[in-house]
Short mmCIF file of C-alpha atoms and ligand atoms in Angstrom, two decimals:
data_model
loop_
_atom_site.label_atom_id
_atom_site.label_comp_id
_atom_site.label_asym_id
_atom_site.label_seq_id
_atom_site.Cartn_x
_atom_site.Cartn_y
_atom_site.Cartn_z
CA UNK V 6 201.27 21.77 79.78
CA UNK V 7 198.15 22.67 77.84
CA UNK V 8 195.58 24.87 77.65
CA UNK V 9 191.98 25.53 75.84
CA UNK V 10 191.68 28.37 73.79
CA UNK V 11 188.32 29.49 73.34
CA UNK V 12 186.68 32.23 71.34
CA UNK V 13 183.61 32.60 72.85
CA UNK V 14 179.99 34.22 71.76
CA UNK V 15 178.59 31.61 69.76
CA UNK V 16 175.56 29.59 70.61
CA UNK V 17 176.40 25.97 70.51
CA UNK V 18 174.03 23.75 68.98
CA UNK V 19 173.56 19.90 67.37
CA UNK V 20 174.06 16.93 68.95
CA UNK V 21 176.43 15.39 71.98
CA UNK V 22 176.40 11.81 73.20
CA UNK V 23 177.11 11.47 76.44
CA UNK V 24 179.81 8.62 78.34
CA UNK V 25 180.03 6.59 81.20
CA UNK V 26 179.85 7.68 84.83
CA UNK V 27 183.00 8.43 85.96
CA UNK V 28 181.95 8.00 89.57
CA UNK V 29 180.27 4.60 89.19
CA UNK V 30 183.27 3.16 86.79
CA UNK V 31 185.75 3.62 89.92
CA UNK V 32 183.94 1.65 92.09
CA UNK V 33 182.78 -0.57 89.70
CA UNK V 34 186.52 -1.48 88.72
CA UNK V 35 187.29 -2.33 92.10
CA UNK V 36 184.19 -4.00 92.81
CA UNK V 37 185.41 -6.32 89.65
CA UNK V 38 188.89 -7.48 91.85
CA UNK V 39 186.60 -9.63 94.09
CA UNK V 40 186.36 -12.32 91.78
CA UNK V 41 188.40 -14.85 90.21
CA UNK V 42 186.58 -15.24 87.05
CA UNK V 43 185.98 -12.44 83.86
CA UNK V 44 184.29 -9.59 84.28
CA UNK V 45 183.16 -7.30 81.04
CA UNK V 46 182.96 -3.39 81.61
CA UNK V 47 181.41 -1.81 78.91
CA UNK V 48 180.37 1.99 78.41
CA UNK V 49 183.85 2.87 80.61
CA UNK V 50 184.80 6.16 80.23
CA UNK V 51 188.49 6.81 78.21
CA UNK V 52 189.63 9.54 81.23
CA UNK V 53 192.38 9.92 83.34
CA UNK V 54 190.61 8.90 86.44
CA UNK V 55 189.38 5.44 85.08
CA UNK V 56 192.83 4.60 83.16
CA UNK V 57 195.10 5.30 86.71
CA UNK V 58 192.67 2.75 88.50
CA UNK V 59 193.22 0.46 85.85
CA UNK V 60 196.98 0.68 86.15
CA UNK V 61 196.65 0.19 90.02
CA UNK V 62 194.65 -3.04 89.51
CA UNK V 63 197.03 -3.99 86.91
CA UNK V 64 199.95 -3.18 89.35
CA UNK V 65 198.53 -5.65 92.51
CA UNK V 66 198.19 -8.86 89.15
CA UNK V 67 194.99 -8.72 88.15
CA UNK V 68 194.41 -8.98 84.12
CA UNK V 69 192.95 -6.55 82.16
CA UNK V 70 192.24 -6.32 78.59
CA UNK V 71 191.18 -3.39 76.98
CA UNK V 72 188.74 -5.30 74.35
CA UNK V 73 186.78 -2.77 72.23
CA UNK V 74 186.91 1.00 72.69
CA UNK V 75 185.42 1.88 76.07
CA UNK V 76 185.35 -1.63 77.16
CA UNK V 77 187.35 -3.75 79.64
CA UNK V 78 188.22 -7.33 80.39
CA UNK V 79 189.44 -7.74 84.14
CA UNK V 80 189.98 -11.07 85.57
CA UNK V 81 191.72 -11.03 89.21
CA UNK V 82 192.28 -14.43 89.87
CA UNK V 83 196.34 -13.85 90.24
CA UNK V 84 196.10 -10.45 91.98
CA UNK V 85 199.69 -11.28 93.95
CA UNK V 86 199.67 -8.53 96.17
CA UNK V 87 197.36 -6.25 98.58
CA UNK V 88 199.83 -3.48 98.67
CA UNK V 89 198.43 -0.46 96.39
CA UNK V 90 200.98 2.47 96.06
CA UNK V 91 202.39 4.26 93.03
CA UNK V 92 202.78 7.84 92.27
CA UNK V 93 199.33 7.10 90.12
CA UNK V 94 197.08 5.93 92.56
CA UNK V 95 198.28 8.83 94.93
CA UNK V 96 196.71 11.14 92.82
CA UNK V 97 193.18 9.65 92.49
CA UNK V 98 190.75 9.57 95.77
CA UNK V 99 188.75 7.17 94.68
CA UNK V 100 191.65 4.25 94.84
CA UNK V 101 190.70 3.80 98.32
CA UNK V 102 187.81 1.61 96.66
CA UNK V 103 190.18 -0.78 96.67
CA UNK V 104 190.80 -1.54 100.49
CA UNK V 105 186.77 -2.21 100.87
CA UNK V 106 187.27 -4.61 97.76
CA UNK V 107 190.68 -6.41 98.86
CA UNK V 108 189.26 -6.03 102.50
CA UNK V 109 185.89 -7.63 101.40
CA UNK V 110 187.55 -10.58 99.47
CA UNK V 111 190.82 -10.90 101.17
CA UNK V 112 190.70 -9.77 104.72
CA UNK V 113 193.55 -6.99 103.66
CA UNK V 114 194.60 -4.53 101.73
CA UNK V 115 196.92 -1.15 102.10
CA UNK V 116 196.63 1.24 100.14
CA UNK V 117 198.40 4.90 99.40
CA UNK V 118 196.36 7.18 102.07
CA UNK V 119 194.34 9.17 99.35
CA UNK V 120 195.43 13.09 98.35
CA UNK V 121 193.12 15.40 99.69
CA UNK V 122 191.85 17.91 96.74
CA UNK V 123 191.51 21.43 96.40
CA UNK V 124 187.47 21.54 97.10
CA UNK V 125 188.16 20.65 100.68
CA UNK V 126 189.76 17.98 103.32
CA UNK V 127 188.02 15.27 102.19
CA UNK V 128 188.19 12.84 105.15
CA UNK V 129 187.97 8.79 105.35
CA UNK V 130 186.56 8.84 108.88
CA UNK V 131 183.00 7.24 107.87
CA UNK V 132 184.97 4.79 105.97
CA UNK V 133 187.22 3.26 108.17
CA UNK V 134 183.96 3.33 111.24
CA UNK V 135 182.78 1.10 108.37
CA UNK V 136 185.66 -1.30 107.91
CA UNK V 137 185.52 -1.78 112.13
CA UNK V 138 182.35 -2.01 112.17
CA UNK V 139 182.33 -5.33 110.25
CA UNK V 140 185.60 -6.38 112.52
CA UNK V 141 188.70 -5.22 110.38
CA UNK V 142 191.54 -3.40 112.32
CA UNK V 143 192.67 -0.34 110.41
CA UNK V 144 196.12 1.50 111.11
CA UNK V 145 197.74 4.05 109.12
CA UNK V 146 201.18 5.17 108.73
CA UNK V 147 203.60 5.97 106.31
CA UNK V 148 201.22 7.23 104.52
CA UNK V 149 199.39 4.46 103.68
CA UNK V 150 196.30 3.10 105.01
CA UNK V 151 196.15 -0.61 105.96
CA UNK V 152 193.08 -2.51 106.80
CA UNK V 153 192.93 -6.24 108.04
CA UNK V 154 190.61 -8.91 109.17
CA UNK V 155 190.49 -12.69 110.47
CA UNK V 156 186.80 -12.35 109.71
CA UNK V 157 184.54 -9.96 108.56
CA UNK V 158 181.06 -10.26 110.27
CA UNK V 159 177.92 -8.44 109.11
CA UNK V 160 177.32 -5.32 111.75
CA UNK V 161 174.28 -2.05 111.71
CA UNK V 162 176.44 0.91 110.52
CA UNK V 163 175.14 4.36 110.61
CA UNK V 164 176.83 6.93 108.58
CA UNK V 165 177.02 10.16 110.50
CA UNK V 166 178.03 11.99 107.26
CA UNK V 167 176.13 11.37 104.09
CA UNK V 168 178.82 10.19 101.67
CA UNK V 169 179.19 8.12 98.32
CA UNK V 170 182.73 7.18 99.23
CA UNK V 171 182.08 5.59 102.29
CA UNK V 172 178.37 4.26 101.16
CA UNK V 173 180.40 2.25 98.38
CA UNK V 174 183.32 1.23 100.26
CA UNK V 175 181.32 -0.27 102.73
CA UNK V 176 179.06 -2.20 100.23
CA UNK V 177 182.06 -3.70 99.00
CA UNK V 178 183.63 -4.66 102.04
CA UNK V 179 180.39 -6.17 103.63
CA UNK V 180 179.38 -7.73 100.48
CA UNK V 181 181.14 -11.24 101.63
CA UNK V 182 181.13 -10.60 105.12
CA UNK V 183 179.69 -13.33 106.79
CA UNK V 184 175.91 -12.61 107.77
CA UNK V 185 173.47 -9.06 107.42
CA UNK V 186 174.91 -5.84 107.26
CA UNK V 187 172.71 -2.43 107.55
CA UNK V 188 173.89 0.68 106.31
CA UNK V 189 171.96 3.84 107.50
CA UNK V 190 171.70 7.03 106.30
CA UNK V 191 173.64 5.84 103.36
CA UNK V 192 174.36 7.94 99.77
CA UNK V 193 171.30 7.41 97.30
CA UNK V 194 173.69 8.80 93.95
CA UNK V 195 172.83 7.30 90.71
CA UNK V 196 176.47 6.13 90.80
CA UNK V 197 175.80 4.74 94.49
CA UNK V 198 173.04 2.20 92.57
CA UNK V 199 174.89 1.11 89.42
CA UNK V 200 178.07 0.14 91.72
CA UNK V 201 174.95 -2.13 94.15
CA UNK V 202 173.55 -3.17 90.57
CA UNK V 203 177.22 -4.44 89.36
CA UNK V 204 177.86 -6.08 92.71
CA UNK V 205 174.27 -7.85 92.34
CA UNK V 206 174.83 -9.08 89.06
CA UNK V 207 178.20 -10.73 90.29
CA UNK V 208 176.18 -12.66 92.78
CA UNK V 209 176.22 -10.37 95.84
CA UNK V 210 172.72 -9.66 97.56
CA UNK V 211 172.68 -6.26 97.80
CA UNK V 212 168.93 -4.02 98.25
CA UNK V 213 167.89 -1.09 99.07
CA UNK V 214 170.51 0.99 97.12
CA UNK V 215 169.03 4.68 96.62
CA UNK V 216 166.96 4.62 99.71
CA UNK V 217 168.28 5.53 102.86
CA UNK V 218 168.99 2.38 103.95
CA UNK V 219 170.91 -0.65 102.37
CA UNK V 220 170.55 -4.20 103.44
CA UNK V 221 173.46 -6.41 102.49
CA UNK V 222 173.49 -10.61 102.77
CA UNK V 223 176.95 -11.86 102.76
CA UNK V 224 177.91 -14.14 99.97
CA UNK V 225 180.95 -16.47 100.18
CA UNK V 226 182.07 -15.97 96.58
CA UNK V 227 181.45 -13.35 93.51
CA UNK V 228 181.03 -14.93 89.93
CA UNK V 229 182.10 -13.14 86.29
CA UNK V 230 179.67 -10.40 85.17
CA UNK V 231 179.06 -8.45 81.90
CA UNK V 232 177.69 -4.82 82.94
CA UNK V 233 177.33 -1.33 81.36
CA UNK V 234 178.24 1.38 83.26
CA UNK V 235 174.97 4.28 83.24
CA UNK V 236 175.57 7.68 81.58
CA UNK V 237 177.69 10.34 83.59
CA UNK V 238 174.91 12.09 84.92
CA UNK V 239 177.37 15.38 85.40
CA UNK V 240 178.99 15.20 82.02
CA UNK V 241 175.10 15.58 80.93
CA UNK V 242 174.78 18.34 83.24
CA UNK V 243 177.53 20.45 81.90
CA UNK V 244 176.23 20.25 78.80
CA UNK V 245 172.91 21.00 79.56
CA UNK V 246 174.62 24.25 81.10
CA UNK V 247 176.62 25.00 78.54
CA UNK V 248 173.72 25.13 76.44
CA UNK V 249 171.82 27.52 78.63
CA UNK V 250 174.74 29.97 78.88
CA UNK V 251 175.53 30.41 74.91
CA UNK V 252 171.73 30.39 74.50
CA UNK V 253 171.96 27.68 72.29
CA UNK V 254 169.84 24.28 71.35
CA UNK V 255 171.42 21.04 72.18
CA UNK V 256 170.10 17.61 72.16
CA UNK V 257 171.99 15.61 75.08
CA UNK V 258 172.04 12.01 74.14
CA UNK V 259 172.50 8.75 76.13
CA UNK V 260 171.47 9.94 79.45
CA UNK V 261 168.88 9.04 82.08
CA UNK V 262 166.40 11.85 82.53
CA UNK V 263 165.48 11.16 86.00
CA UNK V 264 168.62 11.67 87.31
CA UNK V 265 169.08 14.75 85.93
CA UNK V 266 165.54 16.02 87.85
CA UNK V 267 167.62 18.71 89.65
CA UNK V 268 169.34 20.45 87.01
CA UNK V 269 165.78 20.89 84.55
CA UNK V 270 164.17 22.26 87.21
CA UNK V 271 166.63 25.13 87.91
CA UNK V 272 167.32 25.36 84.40
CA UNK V 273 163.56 25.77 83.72
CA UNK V 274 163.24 28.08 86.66
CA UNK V 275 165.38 30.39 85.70
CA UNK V 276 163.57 30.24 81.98
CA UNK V 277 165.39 27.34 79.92
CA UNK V 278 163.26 25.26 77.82
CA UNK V 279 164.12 21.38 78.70
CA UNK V 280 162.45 18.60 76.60
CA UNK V 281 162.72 14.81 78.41
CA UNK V 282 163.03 12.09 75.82
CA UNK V 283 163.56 8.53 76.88
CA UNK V 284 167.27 8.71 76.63
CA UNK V 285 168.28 12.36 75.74
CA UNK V 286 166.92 15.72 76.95
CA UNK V 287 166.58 18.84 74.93
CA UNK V 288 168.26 22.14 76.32
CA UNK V 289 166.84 25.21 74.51
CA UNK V 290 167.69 28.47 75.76
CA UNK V 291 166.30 31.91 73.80
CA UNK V 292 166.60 35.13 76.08
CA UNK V 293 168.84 36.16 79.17
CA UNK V 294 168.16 33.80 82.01
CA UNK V 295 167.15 34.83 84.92
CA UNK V 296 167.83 34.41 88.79
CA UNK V 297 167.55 31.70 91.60
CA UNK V 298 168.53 30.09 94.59
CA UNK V 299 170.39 27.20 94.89
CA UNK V 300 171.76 25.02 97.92
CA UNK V 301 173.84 22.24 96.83
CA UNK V 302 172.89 18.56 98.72
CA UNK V 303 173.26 14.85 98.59
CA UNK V 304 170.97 13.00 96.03
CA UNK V 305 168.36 13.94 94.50
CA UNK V 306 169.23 17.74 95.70
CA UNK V 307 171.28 19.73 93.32
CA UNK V 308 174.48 17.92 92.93
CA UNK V 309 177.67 19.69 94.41
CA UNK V 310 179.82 18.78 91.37
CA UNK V 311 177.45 21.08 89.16
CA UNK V 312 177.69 23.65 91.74
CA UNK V 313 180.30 25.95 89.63
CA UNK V 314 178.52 25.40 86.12
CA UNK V 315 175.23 26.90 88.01
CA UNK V 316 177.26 29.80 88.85
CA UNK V 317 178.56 30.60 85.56
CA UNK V 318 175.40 30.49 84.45
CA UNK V 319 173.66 32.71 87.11
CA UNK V 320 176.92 34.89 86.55
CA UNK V 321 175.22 36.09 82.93
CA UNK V 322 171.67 36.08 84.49
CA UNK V 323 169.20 38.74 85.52
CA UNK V 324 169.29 39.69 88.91
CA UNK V 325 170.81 38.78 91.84
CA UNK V 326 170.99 34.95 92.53
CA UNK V 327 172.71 32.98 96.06
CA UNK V 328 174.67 29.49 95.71
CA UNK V 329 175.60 27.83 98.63
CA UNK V 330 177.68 24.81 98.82
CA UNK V 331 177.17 22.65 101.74
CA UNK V 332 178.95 19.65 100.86
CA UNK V 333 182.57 21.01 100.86
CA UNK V 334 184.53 23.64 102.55
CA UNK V 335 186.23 25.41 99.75
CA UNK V 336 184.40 24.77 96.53
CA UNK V 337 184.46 28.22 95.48
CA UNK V 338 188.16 28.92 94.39
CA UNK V 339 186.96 29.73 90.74
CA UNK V 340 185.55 32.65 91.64
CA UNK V 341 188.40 34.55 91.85
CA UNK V 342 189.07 33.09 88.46
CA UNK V 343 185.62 34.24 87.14
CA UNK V 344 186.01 38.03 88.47
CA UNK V 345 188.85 38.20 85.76
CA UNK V 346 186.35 38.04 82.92
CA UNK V 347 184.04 40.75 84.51
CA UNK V 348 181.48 38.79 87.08
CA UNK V 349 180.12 39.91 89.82
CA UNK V 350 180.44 37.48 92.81
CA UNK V 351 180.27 38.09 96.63
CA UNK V 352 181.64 34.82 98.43
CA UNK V 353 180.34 34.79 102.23
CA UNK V 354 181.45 31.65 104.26
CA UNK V 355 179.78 28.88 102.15
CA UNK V 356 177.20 31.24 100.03
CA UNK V 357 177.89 32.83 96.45
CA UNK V 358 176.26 35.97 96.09
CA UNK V 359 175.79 36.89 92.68
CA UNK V 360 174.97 40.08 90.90
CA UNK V 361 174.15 39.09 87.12
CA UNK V 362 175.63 40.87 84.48
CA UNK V 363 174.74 41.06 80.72
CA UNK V 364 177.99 39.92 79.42
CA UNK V 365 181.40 38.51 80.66
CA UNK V 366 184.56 38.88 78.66
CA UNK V 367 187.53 36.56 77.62
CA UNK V 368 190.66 36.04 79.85
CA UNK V 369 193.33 33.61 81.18
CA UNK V 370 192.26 31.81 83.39
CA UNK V 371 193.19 28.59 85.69
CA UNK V 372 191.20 25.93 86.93
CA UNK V 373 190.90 25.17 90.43
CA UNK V 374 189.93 21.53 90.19
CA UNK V 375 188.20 19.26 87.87
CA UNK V 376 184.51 20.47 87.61
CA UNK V 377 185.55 24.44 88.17
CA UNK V 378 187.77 23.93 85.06
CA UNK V 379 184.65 22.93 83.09
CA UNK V 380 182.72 25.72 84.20
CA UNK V 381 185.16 27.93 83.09
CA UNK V 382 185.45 26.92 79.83
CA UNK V 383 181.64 27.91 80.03
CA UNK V 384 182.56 31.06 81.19
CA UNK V 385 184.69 31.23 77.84
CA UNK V 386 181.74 29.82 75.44
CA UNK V 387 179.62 32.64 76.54
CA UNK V 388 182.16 35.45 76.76
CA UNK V 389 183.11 37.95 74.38
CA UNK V 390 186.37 37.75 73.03
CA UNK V 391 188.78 35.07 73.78
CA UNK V 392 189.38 32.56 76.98
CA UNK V 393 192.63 30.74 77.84
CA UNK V 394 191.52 28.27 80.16
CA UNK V 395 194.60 26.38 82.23
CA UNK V 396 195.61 23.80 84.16
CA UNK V 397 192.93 21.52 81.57
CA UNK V 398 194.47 18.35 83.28
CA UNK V 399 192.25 18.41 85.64
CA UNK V 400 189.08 18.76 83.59
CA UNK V 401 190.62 15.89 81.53
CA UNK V 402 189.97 13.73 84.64
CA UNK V 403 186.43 13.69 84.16
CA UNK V 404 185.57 14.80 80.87
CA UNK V 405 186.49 12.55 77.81
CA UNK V 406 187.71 14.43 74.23
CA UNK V 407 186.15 17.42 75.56
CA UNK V 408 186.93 20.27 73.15
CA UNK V 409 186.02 17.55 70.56
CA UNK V 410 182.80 17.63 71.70
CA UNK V 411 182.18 21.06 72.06
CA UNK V 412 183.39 21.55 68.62
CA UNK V 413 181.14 19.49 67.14
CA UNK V 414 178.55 21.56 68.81
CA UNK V 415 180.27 24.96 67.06
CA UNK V 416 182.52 25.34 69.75
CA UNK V 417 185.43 27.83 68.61
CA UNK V 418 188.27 25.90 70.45
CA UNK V 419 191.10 24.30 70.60
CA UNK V 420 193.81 22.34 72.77
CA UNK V 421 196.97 23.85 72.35
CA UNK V 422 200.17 24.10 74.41
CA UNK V 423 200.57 27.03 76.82
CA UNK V 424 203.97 28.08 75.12
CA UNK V 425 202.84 27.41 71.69
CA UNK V 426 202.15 31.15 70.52
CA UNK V 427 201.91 30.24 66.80
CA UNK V 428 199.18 27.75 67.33
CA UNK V 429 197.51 30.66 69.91
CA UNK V 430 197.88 33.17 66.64
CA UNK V 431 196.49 29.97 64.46
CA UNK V 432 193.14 29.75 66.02
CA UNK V 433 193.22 33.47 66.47
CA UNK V 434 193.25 33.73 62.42
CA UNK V 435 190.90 31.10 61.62
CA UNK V 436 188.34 31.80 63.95
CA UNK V 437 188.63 35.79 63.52
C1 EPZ F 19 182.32 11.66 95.59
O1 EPZ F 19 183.40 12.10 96.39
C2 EPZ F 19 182.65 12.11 94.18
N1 EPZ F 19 183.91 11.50 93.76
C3 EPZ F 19 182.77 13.63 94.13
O2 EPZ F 19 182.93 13.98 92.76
C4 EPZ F 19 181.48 14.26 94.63
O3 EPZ F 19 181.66 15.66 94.68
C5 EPZ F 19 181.14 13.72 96.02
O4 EPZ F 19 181.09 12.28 95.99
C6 EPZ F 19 179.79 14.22 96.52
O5 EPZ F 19 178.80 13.85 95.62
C7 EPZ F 19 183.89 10.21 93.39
O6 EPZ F 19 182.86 9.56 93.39
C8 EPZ F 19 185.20 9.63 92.93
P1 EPZ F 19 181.62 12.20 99.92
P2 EPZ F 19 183.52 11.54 97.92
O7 EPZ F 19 182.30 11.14 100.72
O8 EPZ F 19 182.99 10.17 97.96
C9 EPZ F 19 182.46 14.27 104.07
C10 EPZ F 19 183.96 14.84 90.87
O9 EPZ F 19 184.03 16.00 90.47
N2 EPZ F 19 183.06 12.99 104.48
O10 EPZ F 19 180.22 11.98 99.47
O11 EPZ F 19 184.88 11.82 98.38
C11 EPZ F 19 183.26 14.98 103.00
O12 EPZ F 19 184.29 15.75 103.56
C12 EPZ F 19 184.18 14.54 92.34
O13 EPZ F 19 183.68 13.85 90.15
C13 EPZ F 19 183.44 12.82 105.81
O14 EPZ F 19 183.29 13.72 106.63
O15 EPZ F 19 182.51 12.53 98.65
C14 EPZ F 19 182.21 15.84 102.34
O16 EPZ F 19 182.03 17.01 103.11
C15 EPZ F 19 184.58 15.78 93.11
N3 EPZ F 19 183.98 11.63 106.18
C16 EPZ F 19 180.94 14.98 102.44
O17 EPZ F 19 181.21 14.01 103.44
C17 EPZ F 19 184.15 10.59 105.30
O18 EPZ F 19 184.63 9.51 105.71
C18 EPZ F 19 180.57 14.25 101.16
O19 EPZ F 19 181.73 13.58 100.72
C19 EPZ F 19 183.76 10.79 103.95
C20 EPZ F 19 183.21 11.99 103.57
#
């Protein structure tokens, strides 16, 4: 098991270049299973995530390649079998991408019922109204999740939930149904788009992606496709917040601005300096920050998954600032973690209430789940002293060479294992 060790205090600054969307790349990869001929990936991120779906389309016979760094060849033409379970694939959510892809170009698929996580229950309700809505019959048992279908026929869905998962497993599923399927009400997420764009450019007829509502024509069959996957839109964000909590200056490159709308305008409002370029921002922060209010929503509202970074950050601020999380019921398990290094936070039902204080300091501490891990090695960058930040395989999900990039930014840490004391005294000599 490892750990980061951080010595925190120092402003980061310089330069980070910023990957592929994790969140498009794992529908995209199972969007690429619905056709028999070769389809490029580029910009893929190297992460967990992204390499366990590969395995999992691996396991069911399709062909992949791994052809440059960060790039893909898939081509699914022998995929043998619909049946998706390993002990991999039980561990990502997002493999149930592939029972709207199999479904879509196979009429079934079953797939390892996906582990809830620890932000909250994470249901499949909305997706599986989807999959009978366009005439597949869905049972579950054994945990697993098995959808089927003599025919899939276009049908008017309305989401009653706003949610990415289901928006994108139902795009792929309907995307060779036979005739016009409406989705209402539908996810608008950058991600949402570039998985509608990829479909598109495999021959599907997909509009309306990042509205509310998505009109899908049915195509019989999906051709090759060479795509790029967009920038991780939260991987920018975290390093955008990172920057604001050391009080450093750091250009964020490879990234589209406008989808990072929400997070400049809180970072400005509480006194950042942000500087839009055509494909980087600037994140320049000088003083103390100082306080907001911020209510987590779908696209283009604040995004949940940067919902702990903006509490670390209003954690240092002036004054007393509220966060409220109102896309999942327990989202707010690092706060406990965050107490241990001196903040003041008041959870209340769904709302962080939190009392700024001038200056947090180092501990060991263990992260909750994937995007709480990263704001806690925040929490370290900005503390005083030094930060043992656990359970890291989780922030290894989503964030590719992570302490690399932070250390190339004058980051003081480093990835060592949890029982390796020498290497814990090693950093604490060099860095002092
Ligand atoms: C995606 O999860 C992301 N994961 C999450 O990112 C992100 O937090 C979330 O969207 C919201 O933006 C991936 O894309 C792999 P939802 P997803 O369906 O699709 C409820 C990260 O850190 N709901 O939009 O599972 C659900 O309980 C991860 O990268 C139903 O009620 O999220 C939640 O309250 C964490 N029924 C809300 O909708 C359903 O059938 C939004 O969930 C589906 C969802």
């Amino acid at each position: 098991m490892e750990q980061y060790i951080i010595k925190g205090g120092k402003p980061l600054a310089g330069e980070v270049v910023i990957g592929g969307a994790k969140n498009a790349a794992l529908g995209i990869l199972a969007a690429a299973t619905m056709t028999d001929e070769t389809v490029t990936i580029d910009n893929l991120p190297d992460i967990r995530d992204i390499n366990v779906m590969l395995q999992a389309i691996e396991g069911i016979g399709a062909h992949v390649e791994h052809s440059a760094p960060h790039e893909v060849r898939i081509n699914s033409h022998q995929i043998h079998a619909m049946d998706v379970d390993n002990e991999f694939i039980r561990k990502i959510r997002a493999s149930y991408y592939l029972l709207g892809a199999l479904l879509g170009k196979y009429h079934h698929a079953r797939v390892a019922l996906p582990g809830g996580c620890n932000i909250g229950s994470r249901p499949i309700d909305q997706h599986i109204k989807g999959f009978k809505a366009l005439g597949a019959k869905v049972s579950i048992g054994q945990d697993m999740i098995c959808v089927e279908a003599e025919h899939l026929r276009g049908s008017h869905i309305y989401l009653d939930v706003v949610s990415v998962g289901a928006t994108i497993n139902i795009m792929l599923a309907a995307c060779m149904a036979e005739g016009r399927t409406i989705i209402e009400n539908v996810a608008k997420e950058p991600h949402v788009v570039d998985v509608a764009n990829f479909l598109n450019s495999m021959g599907a007829n997909i509009k309306g992606a990042g509205t509310d509502i998505i009109r899908i024509t049915g195509v019989p069959k999906l051709h090759g496709s060479t795509y790029s996957i967009i920038p991780d839109q939260i991987e920018a964000g975290t390093f955008m917040f990172a920057a604001a909590a050391t009080k450093g200056d750091i250009l964020i490159k490879n990234v589209i601005p406008k989808h990072l709308e929400s997070l400049t305008a809180k970072l400005i409002e509480i006194g950042a300096e942000v500087e839009e370029f055509d494909d980087a921002v600037r994140v320049v922060a000088s003083k103390r920050l100082g306080r907001t209010t911020v209510k987590t929503l779908p696209y283009p509202g604040f995004p949940t998954d940067m919902q702990p970074q903006m509490t670390v950050l209003l954690a240092l601020s002036r004054g007393t600032s509220t966060v409220t999380e109102s896309i999942f019921e327990n989202r707010f398990m690092y706060v406990d973690e965050l107490f241990k290094m001196g903040a003041s936070i008041k959870v209340e039902g769904n709302t962080a209430i939190i009392d700024g204080v001038e200056e947090i300091t180092g501990a060991t501490v263990f992260a909750p789940d994937l995007r709480a891990g990263a704001a806690l090695v925040i929490a370290g960058l900005a503390a005083k002293g030094y930060t043992m930040v656990q359970q890291i395989h989780y922030v290894e999900r989503g964030y590719e060479t992570f302490e690399e990039k932070l250390q190339a930014l004058g980051a003081d840490i480093e990835k060592v294992d949890v029982d390796d004391a020498k290497a814990v005294r090693k950093f604490k000599m060099k860095v002092g």
